[in-house]
Short mmCIF file of C-alpha atoms in Angstrom, two decimals:
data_model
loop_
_atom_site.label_atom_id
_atom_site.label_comp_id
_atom_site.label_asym_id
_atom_site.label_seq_id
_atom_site.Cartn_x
_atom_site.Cartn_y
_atom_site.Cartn_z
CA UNK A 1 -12.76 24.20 135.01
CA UNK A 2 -11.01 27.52 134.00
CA UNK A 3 -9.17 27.49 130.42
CA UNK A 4 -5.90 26.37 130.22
CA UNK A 5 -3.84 29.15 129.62
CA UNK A 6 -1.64 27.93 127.19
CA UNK A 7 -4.02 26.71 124.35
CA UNK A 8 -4.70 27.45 120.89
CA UNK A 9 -1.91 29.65 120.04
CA UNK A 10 -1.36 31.16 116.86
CA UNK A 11 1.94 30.16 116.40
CA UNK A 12 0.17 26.17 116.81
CA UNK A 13 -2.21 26.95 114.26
CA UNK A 14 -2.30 25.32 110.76
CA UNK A 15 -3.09 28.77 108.86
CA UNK A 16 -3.28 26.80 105.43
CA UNK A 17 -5.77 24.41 107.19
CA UNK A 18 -7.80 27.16 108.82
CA UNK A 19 -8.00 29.03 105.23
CA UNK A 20 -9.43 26.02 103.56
CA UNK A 21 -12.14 25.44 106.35
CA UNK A 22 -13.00 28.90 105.52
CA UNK A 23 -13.75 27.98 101.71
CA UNK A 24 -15.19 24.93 102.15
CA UNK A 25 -18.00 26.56 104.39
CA UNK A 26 -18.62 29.23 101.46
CA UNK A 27 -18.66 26.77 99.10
CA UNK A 28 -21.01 24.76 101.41
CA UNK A 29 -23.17 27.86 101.95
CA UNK A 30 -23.73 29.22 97.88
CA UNK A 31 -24.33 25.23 97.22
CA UNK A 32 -27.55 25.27 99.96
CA UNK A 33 -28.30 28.96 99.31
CA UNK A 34 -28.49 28.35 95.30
CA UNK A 35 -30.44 25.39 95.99
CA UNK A 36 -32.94 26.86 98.50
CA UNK A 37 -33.07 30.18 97.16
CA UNK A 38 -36.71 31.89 97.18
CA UNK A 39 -38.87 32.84 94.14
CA UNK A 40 -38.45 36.34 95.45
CA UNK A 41 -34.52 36.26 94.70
CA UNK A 42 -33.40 36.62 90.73
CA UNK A 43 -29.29 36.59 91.79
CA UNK A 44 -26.76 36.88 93.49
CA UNK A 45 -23.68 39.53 93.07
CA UNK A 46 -20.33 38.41 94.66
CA UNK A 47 -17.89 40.75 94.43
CA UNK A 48 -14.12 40.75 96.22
CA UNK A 49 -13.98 43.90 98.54
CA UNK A 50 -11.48 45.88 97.02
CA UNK A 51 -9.44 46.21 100.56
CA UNK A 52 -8.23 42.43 99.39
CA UNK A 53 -7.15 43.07 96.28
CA UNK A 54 -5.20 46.14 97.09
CA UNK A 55 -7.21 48.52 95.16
CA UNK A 56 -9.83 51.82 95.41
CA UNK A 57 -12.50 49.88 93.67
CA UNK A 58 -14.59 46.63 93.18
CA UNK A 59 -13.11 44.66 89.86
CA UNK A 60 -12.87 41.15 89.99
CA UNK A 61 -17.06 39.50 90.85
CA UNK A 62 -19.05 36.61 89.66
CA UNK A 63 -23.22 37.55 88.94
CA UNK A 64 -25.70 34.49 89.25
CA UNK A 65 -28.69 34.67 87.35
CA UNK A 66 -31.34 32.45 88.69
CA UNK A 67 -34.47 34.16 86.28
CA UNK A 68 -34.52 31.06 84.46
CA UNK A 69 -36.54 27.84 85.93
CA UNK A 70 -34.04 25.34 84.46
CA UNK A 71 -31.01 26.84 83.98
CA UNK A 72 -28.47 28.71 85.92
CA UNK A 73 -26.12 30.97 84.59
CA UNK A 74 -23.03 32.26 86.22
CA UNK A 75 -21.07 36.07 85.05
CA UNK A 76 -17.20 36.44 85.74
CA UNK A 77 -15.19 39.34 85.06
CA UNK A 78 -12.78 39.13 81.83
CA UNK A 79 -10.12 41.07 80.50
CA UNK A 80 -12.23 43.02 78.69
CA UNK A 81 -13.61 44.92 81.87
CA UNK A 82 -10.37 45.14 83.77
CA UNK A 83 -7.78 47.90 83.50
CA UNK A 84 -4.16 46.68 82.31
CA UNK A 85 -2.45 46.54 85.43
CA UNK A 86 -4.90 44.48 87.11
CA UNK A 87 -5.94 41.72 84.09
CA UNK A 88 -5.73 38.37 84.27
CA UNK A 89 -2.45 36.64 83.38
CA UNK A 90 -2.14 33.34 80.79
CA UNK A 91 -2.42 31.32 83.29
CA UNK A 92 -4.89 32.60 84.97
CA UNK A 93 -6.94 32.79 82.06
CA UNK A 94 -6.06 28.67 81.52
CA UNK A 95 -7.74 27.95 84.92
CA UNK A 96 -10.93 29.66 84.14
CA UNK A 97 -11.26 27.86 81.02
CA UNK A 98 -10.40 25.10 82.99
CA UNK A 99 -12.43 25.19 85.46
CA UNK A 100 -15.75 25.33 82.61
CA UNK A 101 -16.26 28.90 82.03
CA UNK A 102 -16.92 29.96 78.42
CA UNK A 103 -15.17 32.70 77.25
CA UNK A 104 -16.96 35.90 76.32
CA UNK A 105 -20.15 35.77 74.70
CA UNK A 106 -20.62 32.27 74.36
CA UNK A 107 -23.07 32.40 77.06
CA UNK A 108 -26.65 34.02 76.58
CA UNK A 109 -26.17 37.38 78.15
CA UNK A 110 -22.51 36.86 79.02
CA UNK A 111 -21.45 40.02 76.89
CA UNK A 112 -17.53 41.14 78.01
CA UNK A 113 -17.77 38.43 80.10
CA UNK A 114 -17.11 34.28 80.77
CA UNK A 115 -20.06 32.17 81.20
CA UNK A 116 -21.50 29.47 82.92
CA UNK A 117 -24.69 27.65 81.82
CA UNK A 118 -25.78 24.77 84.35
CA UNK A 119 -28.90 23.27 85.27
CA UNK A 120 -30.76 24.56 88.46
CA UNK A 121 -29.90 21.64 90.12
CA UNK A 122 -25.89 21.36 89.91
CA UNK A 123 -26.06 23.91 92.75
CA UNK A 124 -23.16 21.89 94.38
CA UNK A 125 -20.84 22.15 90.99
CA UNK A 126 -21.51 25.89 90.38
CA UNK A 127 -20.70 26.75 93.68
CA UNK A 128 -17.28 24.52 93.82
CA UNK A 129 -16.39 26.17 90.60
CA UNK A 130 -17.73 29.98 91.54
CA UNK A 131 -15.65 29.65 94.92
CA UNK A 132 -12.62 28.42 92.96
CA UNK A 133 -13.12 30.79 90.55
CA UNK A 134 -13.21 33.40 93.33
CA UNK A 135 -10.04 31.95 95.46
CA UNK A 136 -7.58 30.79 92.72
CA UNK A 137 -8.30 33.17 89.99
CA UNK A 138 -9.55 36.13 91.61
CA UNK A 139 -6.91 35.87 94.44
CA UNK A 140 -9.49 36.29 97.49
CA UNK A 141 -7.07 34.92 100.24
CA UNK A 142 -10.42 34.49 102.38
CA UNK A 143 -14.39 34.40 101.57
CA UNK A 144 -14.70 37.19 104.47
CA UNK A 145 -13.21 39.80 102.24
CA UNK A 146 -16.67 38.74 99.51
CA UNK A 147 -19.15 41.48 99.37
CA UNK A 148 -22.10 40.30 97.98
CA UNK A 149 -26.08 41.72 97.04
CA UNK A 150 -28.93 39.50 96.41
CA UNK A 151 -31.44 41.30 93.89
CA UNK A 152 -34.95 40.49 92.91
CA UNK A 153 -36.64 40.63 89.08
CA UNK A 154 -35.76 43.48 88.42
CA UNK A 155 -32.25 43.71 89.59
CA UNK A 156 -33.19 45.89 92.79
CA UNK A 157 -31.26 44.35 96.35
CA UNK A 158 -33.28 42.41 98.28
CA UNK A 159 -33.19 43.24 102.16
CA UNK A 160 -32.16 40.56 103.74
CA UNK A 161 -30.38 38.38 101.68
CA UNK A 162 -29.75 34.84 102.59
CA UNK A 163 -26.40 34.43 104.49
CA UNK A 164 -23.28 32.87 102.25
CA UNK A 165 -21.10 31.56 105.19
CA UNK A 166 -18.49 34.30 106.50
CA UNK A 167 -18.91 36.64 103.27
CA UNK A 168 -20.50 39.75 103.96
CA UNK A 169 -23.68 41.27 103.07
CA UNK A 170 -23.50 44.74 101.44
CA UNK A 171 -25.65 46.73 103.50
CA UNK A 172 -27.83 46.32 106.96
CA UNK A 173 -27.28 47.95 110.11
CA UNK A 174 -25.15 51.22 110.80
CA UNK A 175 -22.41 52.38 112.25
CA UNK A 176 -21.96 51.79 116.04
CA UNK A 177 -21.07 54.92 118.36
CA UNK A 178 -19.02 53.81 121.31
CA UNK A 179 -20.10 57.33 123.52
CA UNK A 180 -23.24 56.09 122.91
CA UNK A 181 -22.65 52.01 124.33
CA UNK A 182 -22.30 50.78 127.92
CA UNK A 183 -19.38 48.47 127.07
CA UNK A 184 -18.78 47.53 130.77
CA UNK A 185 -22.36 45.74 130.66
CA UNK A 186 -21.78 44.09 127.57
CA UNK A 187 -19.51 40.27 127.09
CA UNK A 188 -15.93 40.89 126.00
CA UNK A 189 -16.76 39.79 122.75
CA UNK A 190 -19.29 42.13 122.04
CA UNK A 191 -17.18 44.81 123.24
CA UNK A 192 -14.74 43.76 121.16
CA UNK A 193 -16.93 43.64 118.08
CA UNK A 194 -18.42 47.32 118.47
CA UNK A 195 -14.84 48.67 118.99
CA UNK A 196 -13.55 46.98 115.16
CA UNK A 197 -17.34 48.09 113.56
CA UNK A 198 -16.57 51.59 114.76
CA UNK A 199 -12.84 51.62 113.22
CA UNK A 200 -13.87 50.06 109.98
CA UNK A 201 -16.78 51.85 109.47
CA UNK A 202 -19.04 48.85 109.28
CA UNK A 203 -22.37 47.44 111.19
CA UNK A 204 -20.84 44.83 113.69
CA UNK A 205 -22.78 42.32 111.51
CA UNK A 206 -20.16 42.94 108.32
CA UNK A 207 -17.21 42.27 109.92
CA UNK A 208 -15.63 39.53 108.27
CA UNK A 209 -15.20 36.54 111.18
CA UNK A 210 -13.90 33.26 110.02
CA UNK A 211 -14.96 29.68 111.20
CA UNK A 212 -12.98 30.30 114.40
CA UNK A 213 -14.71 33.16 115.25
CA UNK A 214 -11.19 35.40 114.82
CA UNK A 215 -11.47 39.07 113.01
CA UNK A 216 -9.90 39.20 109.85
CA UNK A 217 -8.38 43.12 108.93
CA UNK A 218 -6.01 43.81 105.91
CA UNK A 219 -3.53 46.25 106.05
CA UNK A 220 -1.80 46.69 102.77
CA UNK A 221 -0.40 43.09 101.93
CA UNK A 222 -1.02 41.86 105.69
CA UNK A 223 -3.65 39.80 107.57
CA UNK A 224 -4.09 40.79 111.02
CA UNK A 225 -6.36 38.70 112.80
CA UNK A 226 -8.11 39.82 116.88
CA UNK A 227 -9.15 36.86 118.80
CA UNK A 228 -10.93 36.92 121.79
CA UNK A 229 -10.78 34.80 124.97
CA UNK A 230 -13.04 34.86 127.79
CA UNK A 231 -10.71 32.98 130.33
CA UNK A 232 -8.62 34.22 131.20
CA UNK A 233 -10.49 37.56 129.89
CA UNK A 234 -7.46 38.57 126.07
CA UNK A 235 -7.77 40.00 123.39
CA UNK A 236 -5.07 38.60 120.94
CA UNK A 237 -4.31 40.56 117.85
CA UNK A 238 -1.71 38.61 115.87
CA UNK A 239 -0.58 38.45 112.12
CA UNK A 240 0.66 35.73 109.70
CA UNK A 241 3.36 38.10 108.31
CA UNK A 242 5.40 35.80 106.17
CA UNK A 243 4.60 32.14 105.22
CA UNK A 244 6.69 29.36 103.79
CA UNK A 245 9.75 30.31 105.21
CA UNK A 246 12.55 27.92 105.71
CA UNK A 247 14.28 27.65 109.25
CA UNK A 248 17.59 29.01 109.71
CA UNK A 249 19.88 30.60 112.36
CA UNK A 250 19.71 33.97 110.36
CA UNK A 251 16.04 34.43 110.52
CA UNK A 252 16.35 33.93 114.14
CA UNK A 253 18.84 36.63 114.40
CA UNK A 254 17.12 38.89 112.40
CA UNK A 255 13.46 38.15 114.65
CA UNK A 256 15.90 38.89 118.10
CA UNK A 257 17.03 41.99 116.37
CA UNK A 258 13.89 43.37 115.28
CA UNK A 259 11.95 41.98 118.95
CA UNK A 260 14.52 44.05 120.88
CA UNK A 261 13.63 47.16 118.79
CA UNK A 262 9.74 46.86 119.09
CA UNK A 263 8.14 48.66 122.35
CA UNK A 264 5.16 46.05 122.76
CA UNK A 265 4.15 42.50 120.95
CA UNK A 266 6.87 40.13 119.68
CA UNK A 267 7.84 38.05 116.41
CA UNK A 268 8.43 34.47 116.47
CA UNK A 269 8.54 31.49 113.90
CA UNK A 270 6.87 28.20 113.75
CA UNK A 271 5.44 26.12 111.12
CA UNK A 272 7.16 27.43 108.50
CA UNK A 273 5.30 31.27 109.10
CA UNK A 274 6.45 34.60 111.11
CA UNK A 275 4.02 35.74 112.86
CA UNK A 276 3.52 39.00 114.99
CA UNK A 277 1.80 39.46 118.31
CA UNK A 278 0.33 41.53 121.13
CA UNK A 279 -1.79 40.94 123.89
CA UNK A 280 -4.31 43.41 125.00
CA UNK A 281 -5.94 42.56 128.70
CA UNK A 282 -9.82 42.19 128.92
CA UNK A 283 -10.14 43.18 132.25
CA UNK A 284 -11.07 46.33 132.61
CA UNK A 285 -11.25 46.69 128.47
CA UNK A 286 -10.51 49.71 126.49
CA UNK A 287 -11.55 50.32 123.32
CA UNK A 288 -7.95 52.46 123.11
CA UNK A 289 -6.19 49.66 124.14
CA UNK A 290 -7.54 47.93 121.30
CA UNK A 291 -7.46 50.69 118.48
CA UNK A 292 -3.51 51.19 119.65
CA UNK A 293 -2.74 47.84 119.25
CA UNK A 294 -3.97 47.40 115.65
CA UNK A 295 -2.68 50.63 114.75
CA UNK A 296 0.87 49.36 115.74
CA UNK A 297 0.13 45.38 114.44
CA UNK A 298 -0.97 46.58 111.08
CA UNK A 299 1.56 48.66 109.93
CA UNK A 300 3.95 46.47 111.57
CA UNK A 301 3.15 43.40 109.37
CA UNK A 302 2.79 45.79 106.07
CA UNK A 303 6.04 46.68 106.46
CA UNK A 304 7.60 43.66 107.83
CA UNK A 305 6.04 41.29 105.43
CA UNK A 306 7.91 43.37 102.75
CA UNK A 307 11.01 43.41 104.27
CA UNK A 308 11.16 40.08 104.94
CA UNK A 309 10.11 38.77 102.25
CA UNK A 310 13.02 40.33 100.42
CA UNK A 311 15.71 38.39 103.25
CA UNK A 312 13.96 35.35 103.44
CA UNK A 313 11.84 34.63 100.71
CA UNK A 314 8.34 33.31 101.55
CA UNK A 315 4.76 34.36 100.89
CA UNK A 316 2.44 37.23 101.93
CA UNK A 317 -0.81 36.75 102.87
CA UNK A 318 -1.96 39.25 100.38
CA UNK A 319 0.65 38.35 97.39
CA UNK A 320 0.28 38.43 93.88
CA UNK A 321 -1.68 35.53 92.51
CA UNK A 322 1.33 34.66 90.66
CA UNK A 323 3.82 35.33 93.09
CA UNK A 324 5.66 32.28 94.27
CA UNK A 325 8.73 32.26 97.08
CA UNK A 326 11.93 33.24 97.05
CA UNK A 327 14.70 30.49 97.01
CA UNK A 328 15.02 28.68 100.49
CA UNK A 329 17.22 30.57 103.15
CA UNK A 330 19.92 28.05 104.51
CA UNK A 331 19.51 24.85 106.25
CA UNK A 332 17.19 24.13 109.29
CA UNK A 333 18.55 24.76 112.71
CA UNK A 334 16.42 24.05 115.73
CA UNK A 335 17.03 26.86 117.32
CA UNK A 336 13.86 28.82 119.04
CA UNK A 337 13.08 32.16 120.44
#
């Protein structure tokens, strides 16, 4: 039986729900990793790809030492190593402590930064507190934007490091060159997967997929997700621009008003997020067709989240740890797109 054509939209998505899937199968992952990990692996590097945090280079990461047969030690970025703009705030600093990391020093080989000292075989509390760590404090809005390196002894990368759920591997593969692919031979998917590799500037095996199998791309303080469906053959690039927005005849107005001016995709509301759409055909695929439609979805949603944001109140995706909403909009409504 074909697929009905109506299901799994975006819009009936629980994004907070689909996020936390996302962590608990990292967490999962670094729990069975740390506690299967080969003699041949010393640590593991884990660093948030600095495309997440809205910056030109890697800051906030959490080093695992596993050289010891008894004891594992864990390494988190401090104050000490980060510039002023991007350190740590009070509370921020509270939850690390809170969460059992030392402060500087304290730790054997810690130096500038916290500690962790655990036996080898509370793999299951190091990684619930290096994931929380690496979520909550770091501000990783999803374990595909983690980087990470396994290295040996001696601190050199290992080549093919054990796999940490949807976080990616630094290194592997290279670039794909769509002149030199036969897409047409090749399952939408795959064709799909080769087109985003060659835009990022990845291997198709670093693209950060989720639990759903969506692509996840930031653009400035946006998350633009591509799904693919096979039947009926779509590609689906949509974007959580604003969440925790309150219902109101206003926002409505101000989605019609902004719909009417867009020449493809559409805005709507539901469950409390905005969300942006469009809809690129999978028959007869083009890899343009693609690459125009995330050109026009991610700036959209950069900009839109802003603006928003600033009428409505609500979240972005890719806020400020700290930042909370705006005060609620007016009352609810019912009214609908």
């Amino acid at each position: 039986m074909d697929e009905p054509l109506f299901t799994e939209d975006p819009a009936t998505m629980d994004l907070g729900a689909k996020v936390t899937a996302a962590w608990t199968d990292f967490q999962a992952a670094l729990a069975d990793t740390l506690a299967k990990m080969p003699d041949t692996v010393g640590g593991l590097d884990i660093t948030l790809d600095p495309s997440a945090a809205g910056h030109g280079a890697p800051l906030y990461s959490v080093s695992i030492d596993l050289g010891d047969a008894e004891q594992m030690r864990a390494y988190a970025v401090s104050n000490r190593m980060l510039p002023r703009e991007h350190q740590l705030s009070r509370k921020r600093i509270g939850e690390v402590v809170a969460l059992g990391w030392a402060p500087p020093g304290v730790v054997p080989g810690s130096g500038e930064r916290f500690g962790l000292d655990l036996p080898r075989s509370a793999t299951g509390h190091a990684a619930a507190i290096i994931a929380r760590t690496l979520r909550e404090v770091y501000g990783s809005p999803h374990p595909a934007f983690l980087l990470y390196t396994a290295v040996d002894a001696t601190g050199a990368a290992v080549a093919e490091p054990p796999p940490l759920g949807v976080a990616r591997p630094i290194g592997g593969a290279g670039v794909p060159q769509l002149s030199h692919v036969n897409l047409a031979a090749l399952p939408l998917d795959r064709r799909v997967a080769l087109t985003l590799a060659a835009m990022l500037k990845v291997a198709p095996e670093s693209l950060p997929v989720d639990g759903d199998g969506d692509f996840g791309i930031r653009s400035g303080s946006a998350m633009v997700f591509v799904r693919v469906r096979e039947q009926p053959p779509l590609v689906e690039v949509f974007s959580p621009v604003l969440t925790g927005v309150a219902e109101n005849q206003r926002l409505y107005q101000r989605l019609s008003e902004l719909v009417h001016r867009m020449p493809v995709g559409r805005l709507y509301f539901a469950g409390g997020t905005v969300w942006a759409g469009i809809t690129v055909f999978g028959r007869d695929y083009q890899p343009s067709h693609l690459m125009l439609a995330l050109e026009i979805m991610t700036g959209l949603a950069d900009e839109l989240d802003d603006r928003l944001r600033s009428e409505f109140g609500g979240r972005r995706f890719f806020g400020d740890p700290d930042e909370g909403p705006e005060p609620d909009p007016p009352a609810n409504i019912g009214q609908y797109l």
